[in-house]
Coordinates of C-alpha atoms in Angstrom, one line a residue:
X1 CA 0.0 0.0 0.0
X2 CA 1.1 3.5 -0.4
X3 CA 2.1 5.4 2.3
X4 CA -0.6 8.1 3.3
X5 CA 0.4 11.4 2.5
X6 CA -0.1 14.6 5.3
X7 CA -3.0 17.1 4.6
X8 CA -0.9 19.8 2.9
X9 CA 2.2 18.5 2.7
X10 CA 3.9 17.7 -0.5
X11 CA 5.6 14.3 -1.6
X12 CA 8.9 13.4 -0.9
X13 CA 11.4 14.6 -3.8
X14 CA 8.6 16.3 -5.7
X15 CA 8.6 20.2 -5.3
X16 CA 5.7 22.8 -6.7
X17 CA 6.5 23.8 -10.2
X18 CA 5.6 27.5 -11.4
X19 CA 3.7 27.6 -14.3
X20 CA 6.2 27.1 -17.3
X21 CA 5.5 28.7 -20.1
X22 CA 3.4 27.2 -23.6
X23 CA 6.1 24.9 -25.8
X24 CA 6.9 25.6 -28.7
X25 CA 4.3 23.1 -30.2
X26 CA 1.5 24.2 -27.9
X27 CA -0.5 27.1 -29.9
X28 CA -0.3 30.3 -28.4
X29 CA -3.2 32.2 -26.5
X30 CA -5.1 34.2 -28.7
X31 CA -4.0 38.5 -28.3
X32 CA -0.9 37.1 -27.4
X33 CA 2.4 36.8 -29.0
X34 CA 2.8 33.7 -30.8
X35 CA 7.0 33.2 -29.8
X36 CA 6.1 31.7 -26.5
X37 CA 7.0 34.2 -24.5
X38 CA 4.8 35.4 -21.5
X39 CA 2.5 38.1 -22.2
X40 CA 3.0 41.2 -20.1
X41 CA 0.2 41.8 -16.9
X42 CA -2.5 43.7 -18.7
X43 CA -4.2 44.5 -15.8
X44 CA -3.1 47.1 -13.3
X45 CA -5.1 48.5 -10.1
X46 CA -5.3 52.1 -10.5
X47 CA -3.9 54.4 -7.7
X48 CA -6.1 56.0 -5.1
X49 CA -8.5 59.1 -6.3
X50 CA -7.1 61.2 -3.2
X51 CA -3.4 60.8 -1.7
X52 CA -5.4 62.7 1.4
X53 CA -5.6 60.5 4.4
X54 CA -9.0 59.6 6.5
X55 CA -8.3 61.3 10.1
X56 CA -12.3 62.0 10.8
X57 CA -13.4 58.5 11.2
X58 CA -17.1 59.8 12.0
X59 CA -19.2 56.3 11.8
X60 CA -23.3 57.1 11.9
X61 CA -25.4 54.2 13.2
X62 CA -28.9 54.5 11.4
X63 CA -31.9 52.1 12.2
X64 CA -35.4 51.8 13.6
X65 CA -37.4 50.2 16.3
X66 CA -39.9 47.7 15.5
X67 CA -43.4 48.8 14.0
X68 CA -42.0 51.5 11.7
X69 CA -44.2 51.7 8.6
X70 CA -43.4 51.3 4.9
X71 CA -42.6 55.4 4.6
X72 CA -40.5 55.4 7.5
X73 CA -37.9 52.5 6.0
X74 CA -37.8 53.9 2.7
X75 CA -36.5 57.8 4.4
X76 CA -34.0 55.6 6.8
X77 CA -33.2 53.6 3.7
X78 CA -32.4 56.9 1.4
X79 CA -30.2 58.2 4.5
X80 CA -28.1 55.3 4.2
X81 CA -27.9 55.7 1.0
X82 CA -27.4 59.3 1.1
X83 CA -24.2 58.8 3.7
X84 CA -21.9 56.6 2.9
X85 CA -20.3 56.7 6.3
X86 CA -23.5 55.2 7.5
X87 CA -24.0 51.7 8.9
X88 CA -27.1 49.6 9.4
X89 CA -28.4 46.9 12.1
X90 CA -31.4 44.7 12.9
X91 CA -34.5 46.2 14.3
X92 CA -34.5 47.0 18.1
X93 CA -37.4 45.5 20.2
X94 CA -39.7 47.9 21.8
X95 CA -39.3 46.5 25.2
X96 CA -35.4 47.2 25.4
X97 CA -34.2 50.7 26.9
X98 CA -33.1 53.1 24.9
X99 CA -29.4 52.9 26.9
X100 CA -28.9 49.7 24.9
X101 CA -28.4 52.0 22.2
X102 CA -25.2 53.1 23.4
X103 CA -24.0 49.6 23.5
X104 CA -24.8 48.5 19.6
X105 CA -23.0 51.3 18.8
X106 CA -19.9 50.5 20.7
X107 CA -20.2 46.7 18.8
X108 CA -20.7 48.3 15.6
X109 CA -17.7 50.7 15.8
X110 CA -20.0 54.4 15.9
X111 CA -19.7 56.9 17.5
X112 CA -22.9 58.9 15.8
X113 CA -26.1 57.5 15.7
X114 CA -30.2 58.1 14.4
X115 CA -32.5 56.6 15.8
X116 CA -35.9 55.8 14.4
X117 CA -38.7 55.1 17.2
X118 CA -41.9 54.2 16.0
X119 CA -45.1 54.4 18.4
X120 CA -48.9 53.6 18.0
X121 CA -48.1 52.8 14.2
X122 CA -48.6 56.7 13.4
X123 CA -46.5 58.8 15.4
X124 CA -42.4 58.7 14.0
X125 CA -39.7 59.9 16.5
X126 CA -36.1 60.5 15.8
X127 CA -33.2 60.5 17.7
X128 CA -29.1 62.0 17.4
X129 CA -27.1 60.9 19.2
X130 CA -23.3 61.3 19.5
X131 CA -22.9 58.3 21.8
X132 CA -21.5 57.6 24.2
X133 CA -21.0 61.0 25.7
X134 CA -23.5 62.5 24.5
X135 CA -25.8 65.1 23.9
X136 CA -28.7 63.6 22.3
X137 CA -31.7 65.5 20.9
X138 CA -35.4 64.0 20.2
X139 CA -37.3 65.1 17.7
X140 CA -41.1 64.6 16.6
X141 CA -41.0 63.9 12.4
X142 CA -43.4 65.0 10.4
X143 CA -44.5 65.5 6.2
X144 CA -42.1 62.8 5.2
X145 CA -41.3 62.2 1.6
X146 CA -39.2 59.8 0.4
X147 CA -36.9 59.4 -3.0
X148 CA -39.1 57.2 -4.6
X149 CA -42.3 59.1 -4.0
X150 CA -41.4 63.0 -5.1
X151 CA -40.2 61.7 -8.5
X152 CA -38.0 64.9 -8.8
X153 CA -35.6 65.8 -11.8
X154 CA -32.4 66.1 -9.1
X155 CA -29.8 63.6 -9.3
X156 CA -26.2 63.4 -7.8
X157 CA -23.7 61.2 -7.7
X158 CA -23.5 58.0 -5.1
X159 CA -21.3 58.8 -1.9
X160 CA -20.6 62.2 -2.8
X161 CA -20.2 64.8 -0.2
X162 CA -22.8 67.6 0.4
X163 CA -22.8 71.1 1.7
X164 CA -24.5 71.7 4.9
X165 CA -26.6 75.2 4.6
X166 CA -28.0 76.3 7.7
X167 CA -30.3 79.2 8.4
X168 CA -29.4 82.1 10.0
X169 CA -30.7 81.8 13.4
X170 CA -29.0 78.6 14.5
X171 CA -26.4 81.2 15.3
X172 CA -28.2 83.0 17.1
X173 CA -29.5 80.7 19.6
X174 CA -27.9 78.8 21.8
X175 CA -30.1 75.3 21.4
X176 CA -30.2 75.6 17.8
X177 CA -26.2 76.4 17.8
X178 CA -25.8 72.7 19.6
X179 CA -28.0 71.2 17.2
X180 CA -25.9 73.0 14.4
X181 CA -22.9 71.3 15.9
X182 CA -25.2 67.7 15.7
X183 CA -26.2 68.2 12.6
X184 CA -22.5 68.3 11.2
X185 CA -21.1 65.8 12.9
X186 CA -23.7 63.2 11.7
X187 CA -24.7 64.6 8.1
X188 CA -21.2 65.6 7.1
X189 CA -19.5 62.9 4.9
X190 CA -16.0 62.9 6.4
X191 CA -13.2 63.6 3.8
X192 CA -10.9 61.1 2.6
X193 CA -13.8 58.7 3.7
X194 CA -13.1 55.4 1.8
X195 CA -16.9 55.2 0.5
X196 CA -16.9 58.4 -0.7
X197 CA -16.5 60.2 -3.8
X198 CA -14.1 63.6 -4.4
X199 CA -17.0 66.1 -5.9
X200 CA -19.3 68.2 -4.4
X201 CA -23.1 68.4 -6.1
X202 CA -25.9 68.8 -3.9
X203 CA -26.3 70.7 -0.8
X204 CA -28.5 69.5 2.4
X205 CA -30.8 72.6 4.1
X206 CA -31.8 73.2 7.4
X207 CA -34.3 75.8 7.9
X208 CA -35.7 76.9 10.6
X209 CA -39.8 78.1 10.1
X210 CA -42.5 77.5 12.5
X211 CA -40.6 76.8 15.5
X212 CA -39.1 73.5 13.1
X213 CA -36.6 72.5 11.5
X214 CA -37.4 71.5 7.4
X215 CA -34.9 69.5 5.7
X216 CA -33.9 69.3 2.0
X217 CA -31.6 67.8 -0.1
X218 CA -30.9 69.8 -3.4
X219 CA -28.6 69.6 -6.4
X220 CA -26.1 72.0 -8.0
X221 CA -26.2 72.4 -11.5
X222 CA -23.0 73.2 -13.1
X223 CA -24.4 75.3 -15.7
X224 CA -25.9 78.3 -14.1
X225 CA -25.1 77.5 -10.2
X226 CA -29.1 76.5 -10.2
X227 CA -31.0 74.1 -7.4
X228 CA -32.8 71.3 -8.3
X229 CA -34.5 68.9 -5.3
X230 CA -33.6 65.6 -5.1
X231 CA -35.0 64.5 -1.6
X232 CA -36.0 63.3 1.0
X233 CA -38.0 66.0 2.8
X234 CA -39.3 65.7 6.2
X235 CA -39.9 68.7 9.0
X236 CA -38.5 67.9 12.1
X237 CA -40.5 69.3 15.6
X238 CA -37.7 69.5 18.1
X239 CA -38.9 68.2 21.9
X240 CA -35.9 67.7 23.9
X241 CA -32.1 68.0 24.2
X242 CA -30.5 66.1 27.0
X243 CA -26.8 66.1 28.1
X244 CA -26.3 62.4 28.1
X245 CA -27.2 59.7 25.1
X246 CA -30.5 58.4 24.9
X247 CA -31.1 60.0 28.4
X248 CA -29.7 62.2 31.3
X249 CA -30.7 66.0 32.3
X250 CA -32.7 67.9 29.9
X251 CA -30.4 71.0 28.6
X252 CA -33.7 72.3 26.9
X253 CA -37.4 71.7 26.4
X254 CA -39.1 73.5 23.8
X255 CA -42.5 75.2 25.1
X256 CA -44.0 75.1 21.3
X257 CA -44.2 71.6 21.3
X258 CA -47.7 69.9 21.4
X259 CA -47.7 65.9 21.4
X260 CA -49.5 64.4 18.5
X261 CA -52.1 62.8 21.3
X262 CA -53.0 66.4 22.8
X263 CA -53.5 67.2 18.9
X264 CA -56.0 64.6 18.3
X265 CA -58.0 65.1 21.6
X266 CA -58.4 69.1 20.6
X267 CA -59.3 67.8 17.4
X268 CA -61.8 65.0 18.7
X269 CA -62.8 68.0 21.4
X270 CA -63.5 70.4 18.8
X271 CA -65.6 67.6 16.6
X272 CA -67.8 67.2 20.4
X273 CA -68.0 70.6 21.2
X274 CA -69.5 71.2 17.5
X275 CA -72.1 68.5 17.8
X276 CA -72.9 69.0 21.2
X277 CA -73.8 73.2 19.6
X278 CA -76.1 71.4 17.5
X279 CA -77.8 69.3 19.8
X280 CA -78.3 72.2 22.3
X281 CA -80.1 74.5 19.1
X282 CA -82.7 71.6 18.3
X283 CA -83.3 71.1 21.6
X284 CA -84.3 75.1 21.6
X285 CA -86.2 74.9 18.9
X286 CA -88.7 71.9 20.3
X287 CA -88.8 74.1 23.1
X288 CA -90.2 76.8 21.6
X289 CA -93.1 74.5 19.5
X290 CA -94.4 73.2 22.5
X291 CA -94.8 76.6 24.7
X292 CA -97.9 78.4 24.4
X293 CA -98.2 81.2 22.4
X294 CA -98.6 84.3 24.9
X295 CA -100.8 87.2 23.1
X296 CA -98.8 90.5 23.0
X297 CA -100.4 93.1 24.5
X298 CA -101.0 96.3 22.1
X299 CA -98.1 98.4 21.7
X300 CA -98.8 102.3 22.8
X301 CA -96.0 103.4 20.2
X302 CA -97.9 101.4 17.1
X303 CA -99.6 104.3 16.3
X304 CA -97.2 106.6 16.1
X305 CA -97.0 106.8 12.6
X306 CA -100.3 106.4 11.7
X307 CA -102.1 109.8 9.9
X308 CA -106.3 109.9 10.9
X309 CA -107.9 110.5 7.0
X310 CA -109.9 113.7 6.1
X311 CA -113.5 112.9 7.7
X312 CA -116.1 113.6 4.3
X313 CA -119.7 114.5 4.8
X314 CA -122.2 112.0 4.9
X315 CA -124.8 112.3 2.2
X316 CA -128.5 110.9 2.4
X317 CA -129.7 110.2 -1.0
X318 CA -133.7 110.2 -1.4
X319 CA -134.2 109.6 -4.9
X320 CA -134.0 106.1 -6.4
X321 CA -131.2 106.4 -8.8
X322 CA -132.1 105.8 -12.6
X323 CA -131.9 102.4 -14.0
X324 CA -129.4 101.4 -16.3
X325 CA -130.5 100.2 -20.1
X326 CA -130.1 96.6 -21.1
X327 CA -128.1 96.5 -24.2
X328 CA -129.0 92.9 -26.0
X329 CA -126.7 91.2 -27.7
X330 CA -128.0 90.6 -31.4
X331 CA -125.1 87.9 -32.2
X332 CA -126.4 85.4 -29.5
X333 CA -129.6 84.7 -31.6
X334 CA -127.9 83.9 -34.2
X335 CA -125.2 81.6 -33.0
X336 CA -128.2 80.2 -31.2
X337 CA -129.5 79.2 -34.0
X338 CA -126.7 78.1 -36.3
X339 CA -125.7 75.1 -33.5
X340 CA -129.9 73.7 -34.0
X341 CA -129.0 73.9 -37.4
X342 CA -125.8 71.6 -36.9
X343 CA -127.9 69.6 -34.8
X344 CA -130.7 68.8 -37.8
X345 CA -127.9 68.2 -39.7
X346 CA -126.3 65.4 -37.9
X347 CA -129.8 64.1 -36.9
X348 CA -130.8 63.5 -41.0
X349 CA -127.2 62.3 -42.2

């Protein structure tokens, strides 16, 4: 029997041979030279797009808790899609704490983090987070649109980084200059970033109207300078800031805000109270059929207005006054007699 030979190990006196090249009677490749020699290597990597090297390793942790709807995974998928320093992860479960956050970003390498939280199937919260420090800011979203559904004419390239506009009065105010800060950190495509691209073509808004933030995404055209959207849009309704991640003291609460269940029970109020008006008025009004009617006693002022007419004599008249003449009609005969005519008529035919 042969002996058995080692996983991996060669046989004795028999060495790995490189790849010799074709004999002289073995036909040559096809493109290649037909001497036998060894084609040169036609394929070459190219060198790096940027000799720049990646120092702001900004990592943004995006998902959702369960029970988001269909609209909600399509804006977190566009985000991802949108930043290509983003990661992804499973669903959390509604009955984990949100501090559990802090740790599936440590296992997945972040330190920046959004945070979908989905409640009674209708009302969307988000959260940003720079974990595990913190702040962290909560935010009620609202008059989402996704990619897919605007079906605008803006385009841009895949993993290319964006220009952060901001309006005015995030300078001016302290909680909206922390949320400025936020809002770089996590939107802002880090350069050198491995995923990304070297060009510049479409600029993210945030604009601040109505005590909320609005959010757009819009192209550059390289033509005239000009702004076309791309999307997503959503309005974000800010609630809180804490100091800590997913938690600690509150740093600011904003008075403006009115929870979406205090919205729908002044609505569902409103609806009663409308009813409830028109319940009370038919009630009045069967009321009012069934009283008695009261006389009204005469009004002294009635005749205010009223002018007394010229009193004329009276006259006694003591003759008979003449009779009038009876004028007979002469055509009645006559028609009186042409229908006894008609009459014979019929009666002999």
């Amino acid at each position: 029997m042969a002996a058995k030979r080692k996983r991996g190990a060669l046989a004795a006196g028999k060495a790995k041979r490189a790849r010799s090249a074709p004999s002289a009677g073995e036909a040559a490749p096809e493109g290649g030279p037909r001497d036998g020699s060894i084609p040169p290597q036609e394929y070459s990597i190219p060198p790096p797009v940027s000799q720049g090297k990646w120092k702001n390793k900004e990592r943004v942790l995006i998902f959702s808790s369960r029970g988001i709807n269909f609209r909600t995974r399509h804006l977190m998928q566009d985000l991802r899609t949108l930043m290509p320093h983003s990661k992804a992860d499973t669903k959390m479960d509604r009955k984990d704490q949100l501090f559990v956050i802090n740790e599936v970003c440590e296992m997945k390498n972040c330190n920046k983090c959004i945070f979908f939280e989905a409640k009674k199937k209708q009302d969307l919260y988000m959260w940003l987070s720079n974990t595990p420090q913190g702040p962290s800011a909560k935010f009620l979203v609202q008059n989402v649109h996704t990619l897919a559904e605007l079906k605008m004419t803006g385009n841009c390239l895949r993993g290319s980084r964006p220009l952060l506009s901001f309006d005015p009065i995030f300078d001016r105010e302290p909680h909206y200059a922390l949320l400025k800060e936020l809002f770089i950190q996590i939107f802002g495509t880090p350069q050198y970033h491995p995923k990304s691209q070297p060009f510049v073509d479409h600029v993210f808004t945030f604009t601040v109207t109505d005590e909320r933030i609005w959010f757009r995404n819009y192209q550059i055209i390289e033509e005239d300078a000009s702004l076309v959207e791309i999307g997503p849009r959503f309005v974000l309704n800010l609630i809180k800031i804490f100091q800590g991640s997913f938690g600690g003291p509150t740093l600011y609460e904003n008075p403006h805000y009115r929870s979406p269940n205090m919205h729908r029970r002044l609505i569902r109020l409103s609806v009663a109270a409308k009813f409830r008006e028109k319940q009370q008025v038919k009630e009045v009004q069967k009321i009012k059929k069934k009283e008695t009617k009261v006389l009204v006693k005469e009004d002294p002022t009635e005749v205010v207005f009223e002018t007394p007419a010229e009193e004329k004599p009276v006259e006694i008249q003591l003759v008979k006054p003449e009779s009038k003449p009876i004028v007979k009609d002469k055509k009645k005969p006559r028609k009186i007699q042409r229908k006894k005519q008609k009459k014979l008529f019929r009666t002999e035919g």
